[in-house]
Structure formats: structure tokens, C-alpha cells
Tab-separated table of C-alpha atoms in Angstrom:
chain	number	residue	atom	x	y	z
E	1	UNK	CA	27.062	-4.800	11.646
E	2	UNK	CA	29.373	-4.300	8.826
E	3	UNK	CA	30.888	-1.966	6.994
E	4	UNK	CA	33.335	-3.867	4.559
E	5	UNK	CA	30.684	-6.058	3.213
E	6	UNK	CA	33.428	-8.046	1.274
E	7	UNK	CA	34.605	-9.790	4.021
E	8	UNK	CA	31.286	-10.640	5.831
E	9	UNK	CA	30.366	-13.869	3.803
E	10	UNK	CA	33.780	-15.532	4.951
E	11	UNK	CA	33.205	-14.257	8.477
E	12	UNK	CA	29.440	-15.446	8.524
E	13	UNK	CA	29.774	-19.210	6.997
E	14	UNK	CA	32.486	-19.320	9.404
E	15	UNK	CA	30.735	-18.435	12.613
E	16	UNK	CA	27.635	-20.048	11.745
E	17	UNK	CA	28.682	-23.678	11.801
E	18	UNK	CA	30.650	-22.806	15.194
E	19	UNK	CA	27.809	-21.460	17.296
E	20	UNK	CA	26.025	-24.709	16.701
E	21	UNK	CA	22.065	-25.812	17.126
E	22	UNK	CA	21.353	-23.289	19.705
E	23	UNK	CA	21.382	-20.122	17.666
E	24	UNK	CA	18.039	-18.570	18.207
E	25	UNK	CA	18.655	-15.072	17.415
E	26	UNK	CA	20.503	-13.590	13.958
E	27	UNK	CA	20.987	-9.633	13.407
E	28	UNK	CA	22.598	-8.315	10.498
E	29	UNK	CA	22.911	-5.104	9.243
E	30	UNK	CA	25.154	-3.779	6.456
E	31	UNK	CA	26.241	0.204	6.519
E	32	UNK	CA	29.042	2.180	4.476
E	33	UNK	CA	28.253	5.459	4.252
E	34	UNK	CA	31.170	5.686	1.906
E	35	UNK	CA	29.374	3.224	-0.425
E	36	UNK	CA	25.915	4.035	0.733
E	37	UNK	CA	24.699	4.979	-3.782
E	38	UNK	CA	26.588	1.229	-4.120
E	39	UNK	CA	24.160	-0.116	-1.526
E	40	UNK	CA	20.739	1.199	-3.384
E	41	UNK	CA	21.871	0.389	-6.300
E	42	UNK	CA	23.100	-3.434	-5.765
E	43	UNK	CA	23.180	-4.137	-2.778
E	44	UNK	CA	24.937	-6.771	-0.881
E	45	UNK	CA	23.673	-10.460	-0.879
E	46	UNK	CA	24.099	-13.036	1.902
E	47	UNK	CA	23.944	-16.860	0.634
E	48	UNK	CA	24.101	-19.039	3.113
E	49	UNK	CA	26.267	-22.679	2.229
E	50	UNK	CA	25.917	-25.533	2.785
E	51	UNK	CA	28.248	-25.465	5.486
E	52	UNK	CA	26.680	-22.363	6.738
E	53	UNK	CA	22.519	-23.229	6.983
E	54	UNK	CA	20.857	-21.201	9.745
E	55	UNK	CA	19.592	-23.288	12.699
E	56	UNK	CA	15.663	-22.617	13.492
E	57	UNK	CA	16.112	-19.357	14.668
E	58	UNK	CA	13.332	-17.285	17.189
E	59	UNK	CA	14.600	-13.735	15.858
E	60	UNK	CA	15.407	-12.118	12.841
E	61	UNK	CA	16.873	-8.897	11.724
E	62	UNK	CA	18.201	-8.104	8.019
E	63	UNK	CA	19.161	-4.691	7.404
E	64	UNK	CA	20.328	-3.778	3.621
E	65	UNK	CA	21.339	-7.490	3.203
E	66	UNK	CA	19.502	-9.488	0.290
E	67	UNK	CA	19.254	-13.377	2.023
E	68	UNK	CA	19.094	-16.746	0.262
E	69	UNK	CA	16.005	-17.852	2.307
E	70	UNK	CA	16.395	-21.228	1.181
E	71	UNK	CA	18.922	-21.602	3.246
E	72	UNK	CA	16.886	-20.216	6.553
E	73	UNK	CA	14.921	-22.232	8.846
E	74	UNK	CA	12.028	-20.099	9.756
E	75	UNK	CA	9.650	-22.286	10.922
E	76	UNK	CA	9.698	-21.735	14.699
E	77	UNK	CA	10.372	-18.273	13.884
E	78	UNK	CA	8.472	-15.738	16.192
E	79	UNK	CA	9.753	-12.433	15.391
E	80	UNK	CA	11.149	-10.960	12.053
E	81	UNK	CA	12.606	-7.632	11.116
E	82	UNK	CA	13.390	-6.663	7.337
E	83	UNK	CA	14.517	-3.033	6.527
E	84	UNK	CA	16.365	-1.927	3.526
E	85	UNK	CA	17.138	-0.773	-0.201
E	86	UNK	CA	15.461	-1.649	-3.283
E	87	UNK	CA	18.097	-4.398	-4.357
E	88	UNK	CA	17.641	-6.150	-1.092
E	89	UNK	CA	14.012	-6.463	-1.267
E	90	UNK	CA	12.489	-9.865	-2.345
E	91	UNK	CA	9.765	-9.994	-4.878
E	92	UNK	CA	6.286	-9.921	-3.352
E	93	UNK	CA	5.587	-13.341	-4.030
E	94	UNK	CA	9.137	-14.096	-2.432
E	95	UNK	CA	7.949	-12.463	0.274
E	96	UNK	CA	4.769	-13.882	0.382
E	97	UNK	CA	6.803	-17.093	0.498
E	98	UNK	CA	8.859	-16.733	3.218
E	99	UNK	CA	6.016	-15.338	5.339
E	100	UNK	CA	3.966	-18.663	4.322
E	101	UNK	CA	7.209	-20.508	6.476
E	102	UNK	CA	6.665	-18.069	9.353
E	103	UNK	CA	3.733	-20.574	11.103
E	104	UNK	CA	4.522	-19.300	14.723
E	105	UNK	CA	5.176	-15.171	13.738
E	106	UNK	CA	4.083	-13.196	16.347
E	107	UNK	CA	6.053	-9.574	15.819
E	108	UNK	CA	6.351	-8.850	12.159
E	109	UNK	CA	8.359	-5.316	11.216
E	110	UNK	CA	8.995	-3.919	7.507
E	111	UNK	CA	10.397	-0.638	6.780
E	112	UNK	CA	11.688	1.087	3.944
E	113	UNK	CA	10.213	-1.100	1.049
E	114	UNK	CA	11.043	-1.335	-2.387
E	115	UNK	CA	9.563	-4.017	-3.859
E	116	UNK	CA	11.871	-5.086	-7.471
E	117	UNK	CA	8.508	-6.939	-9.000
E	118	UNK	CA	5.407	-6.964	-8.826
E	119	UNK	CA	4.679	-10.516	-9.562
E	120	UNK	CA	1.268	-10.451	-7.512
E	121	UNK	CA	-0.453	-12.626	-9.756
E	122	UNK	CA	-2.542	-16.318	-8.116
E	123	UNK	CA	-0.588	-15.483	-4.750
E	124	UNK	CA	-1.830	-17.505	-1.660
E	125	UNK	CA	-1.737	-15.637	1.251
E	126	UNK	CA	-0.161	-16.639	4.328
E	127	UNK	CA	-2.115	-17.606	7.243
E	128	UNK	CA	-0.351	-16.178	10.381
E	129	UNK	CA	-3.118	-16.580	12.997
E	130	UNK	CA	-0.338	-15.923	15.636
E	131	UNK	CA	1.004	-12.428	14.599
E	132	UNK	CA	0.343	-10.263	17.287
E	133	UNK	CA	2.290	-7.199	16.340
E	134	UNK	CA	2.754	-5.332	12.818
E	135	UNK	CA	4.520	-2.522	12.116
E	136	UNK	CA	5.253	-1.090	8.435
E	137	UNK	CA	7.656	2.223	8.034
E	138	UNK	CA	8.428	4.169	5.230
E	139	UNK	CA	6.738	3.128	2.203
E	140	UNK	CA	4.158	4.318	-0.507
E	141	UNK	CA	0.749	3.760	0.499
E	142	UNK	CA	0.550	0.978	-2.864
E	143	UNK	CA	2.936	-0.878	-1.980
E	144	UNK	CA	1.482	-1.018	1.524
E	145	UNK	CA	-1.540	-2.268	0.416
E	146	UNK	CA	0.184	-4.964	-1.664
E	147	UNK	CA	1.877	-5.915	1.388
E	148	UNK	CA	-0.878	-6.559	3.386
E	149	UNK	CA	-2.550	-8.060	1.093
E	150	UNK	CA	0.046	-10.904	1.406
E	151	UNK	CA	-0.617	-12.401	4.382
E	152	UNK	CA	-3.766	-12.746	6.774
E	153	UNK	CA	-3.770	-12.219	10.790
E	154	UNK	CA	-7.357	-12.576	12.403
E	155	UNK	CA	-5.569	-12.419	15.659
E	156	UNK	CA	-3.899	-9.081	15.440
E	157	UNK	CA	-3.964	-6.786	18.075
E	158	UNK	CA	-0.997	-4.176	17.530
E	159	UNK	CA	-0.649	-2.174	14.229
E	160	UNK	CA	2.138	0.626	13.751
E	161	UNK	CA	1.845	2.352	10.675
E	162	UNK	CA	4.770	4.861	9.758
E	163	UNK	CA	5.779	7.365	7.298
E	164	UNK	CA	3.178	5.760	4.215
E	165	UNK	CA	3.413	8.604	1.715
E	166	UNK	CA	1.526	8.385	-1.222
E	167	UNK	CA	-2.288	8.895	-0.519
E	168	UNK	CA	-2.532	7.815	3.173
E	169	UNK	CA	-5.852	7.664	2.954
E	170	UNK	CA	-5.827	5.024	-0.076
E	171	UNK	CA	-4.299	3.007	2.467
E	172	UNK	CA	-6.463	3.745	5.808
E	173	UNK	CA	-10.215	3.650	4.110
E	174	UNK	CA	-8.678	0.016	2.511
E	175	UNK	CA	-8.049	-0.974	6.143
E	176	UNK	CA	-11.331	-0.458	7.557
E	177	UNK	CA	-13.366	-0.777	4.511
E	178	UNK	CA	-11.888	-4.419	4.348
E	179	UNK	CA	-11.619	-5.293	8.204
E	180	UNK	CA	-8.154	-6.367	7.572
E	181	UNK	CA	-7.443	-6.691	11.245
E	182	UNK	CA	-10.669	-7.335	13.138
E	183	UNK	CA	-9.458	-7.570	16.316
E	184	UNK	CA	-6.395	-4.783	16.593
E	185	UNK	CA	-6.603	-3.396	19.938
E	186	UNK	CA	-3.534	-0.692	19.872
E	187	UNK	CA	-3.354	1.676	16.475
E	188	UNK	CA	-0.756	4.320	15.972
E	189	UNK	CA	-0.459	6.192	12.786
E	190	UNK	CA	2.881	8.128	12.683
E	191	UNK	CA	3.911	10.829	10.473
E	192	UNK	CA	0.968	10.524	8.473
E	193	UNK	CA	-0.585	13.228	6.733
E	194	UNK	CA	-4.182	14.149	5.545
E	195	UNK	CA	-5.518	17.158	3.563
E	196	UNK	CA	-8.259	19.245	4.509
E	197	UNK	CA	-11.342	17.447	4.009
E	198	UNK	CA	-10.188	14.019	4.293
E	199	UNK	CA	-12.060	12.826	7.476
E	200	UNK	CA	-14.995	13.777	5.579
E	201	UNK	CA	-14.060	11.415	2.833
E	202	UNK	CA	-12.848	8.740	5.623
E	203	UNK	CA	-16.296	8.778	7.081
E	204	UNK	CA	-18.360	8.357	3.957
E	205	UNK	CA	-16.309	5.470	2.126
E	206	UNK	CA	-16.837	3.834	5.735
């Protein structure tokens, strides 16, 4: 975790290369709360060199850092974390991306999400038959949807939604009405809010 983000590059290409081949898990996590408006706004961006590439790595946590993912090997990656501002966001389709590397996720976590693009367009999905777990936090319930819509996970049995504002239900009568996750076995819906008469509403779009 830092908090004096203009010394973490340096720090980072220099550990990296040190710790070698067996580096399975990576957490990082930028905070200032004296530069927290900075932080929305731009954001701090972590490009891995040459000198610096990632080895396959198992875990993954980015908090309010924007990553060059080029330079991350994520194909034995099981389990990947991203929380953060707008500026550290990738696009959808940079998302969609990255998740299309992720052949062996099995615990996939988003929160706070604020996508910079919408560049949705001829998108191919990623096939993660061997995501387990999904949570998603603190987002509108349209962005959710565009989310989801960026990956497929037949297998699924844990889904956490969190804190979707925005028309909840939008998001919940797409779920079922769709059979996004056929085979989710644990459901918890947190902080999420219906109006009067939406059951009723629920019940007859299903």
C-alpha cells in the first residue's frame, strides 16, 4: 500500500525482478487521503518494464492503480480483485480482454466501477467455465449488466451482489430472465433496495 504514489514505480520494477519466478501473489493498493480528488480524477498508473514483467501470478489485487496488462501474465491466474476510481478502470472491451486471459479464474471480485468507454460493440465474451465465485460492489445497475455481459460462467455457484444502485431490479429480472448463472448455489443481495410493488413486477417478467 502506498501513499506517495511517486515513488512506487521505482520501488515496484525494482522488487519485481528480485523476488524472481515464484511470485504467485501481487496486492497493490494506492491511498492519499490528502490527494484522494487527484486520485478520481487521474489516477495513478502502474506500467510494468521490461525489466519488471509479472511472473504467472495465482492472485491479484489492484486497488486505485490503472495496470499495463500487457505486461501481466494471467494465464494461470485463479483469483482476481479490481476496485477503484474512474481513471483506473479499463474500457469494457479492455476488460473483456484481460478476463479472456483469465482461463483458470475461479474467484472473480469488482467493486466500485467506472467504466471510461463504452466500447461494447462485436465483443467476444470470455469463457470462464472455472469461475466459481463472483462478487460485484458498488456500481449502477447498467453498468452491471454490461459487466456481466462480458464474460460467461456455466459453472458458477457463488454470486455476491452489493450496493447496485440504479434500478436493482433492471439488474435482478436480467439475471433470471436470462439464466446467466444456471447453476449458482449461494446468492446474497446486499444493500439492495426495492420499492413497493416490485416483487410483483419480479414475478411477472419471470
Amino acid at each position: 500500500r502506498f501513499d506517495r504514489w511517486e515513488n512506487v514505480t521505482s520501488v515496484v520494477e525494482s522488487l519485481v525482478p528480485l523476488l524472481g519466478p515464484q511470485l504467485r501473489n501481487f496486492d497493490i493498493s494506492y491511498h492519499n487521503p490528502r490527494d484522494e480528488l487527484t486520485a478520481i480524477l487521474v489516477g495513478p498508473f502502474l506500467k510494468f518494464g521490461a525489466n519488471a514483467t509479472l511472473p504467472p501470478l495465482r492472485r491479484l489485487v489492484v486497488e486505485k492503480v490503472a495496470c499495463d496488462w500487457d505486461y501481466i501474465n494471467l494465464e494461470q491466474l485463479t483469483s482476481l480483485e479490481l476496485r477503484g476510481s474512474v481513471a483506473n478502470w479499463p474500457s469494457v472491451s479492455q476488460l473483456a480482454s484481460v478476463l479472456r486471459s483469465c482461463t483458470h479464474l475461479r474467484t472473480l471480485s469488482l467493486a466500485d466501477i467506472q467504466l471510461p468507454g463504452w466500447d461494447i460493440e462485436d465483443i467476444r465474451p470470455a469463457q470462464l467455465d472455472r469461475l466459481d465465485e463472483f462478487s460485484l460492489r458498488n456500481c449502477s445497475a447498467h453498468i452491471a449488466t454490461e459487466i456481466i455481459s462480458q464474460f460467461q460462467a456455466p459453472n458458477l455457484r457463488g454470486l455476491v451482489l452489493s450496493c447496485i444502485d440504479d434500478n436493482e431490479l433492471l439488474l435482478v429480472v436480467w439475471l433470471t430472465s436470462t439464466k446467466r448463472f444456471p447453476r449458482v448455489q449461494d446468492l446474497a443481495l446486499l444493500e439492495i433496495h426495492f420499492e413497493a410493488g416490485d416483487v410483483d413486477e419480479l414475478n411477472d417478467e419471470s
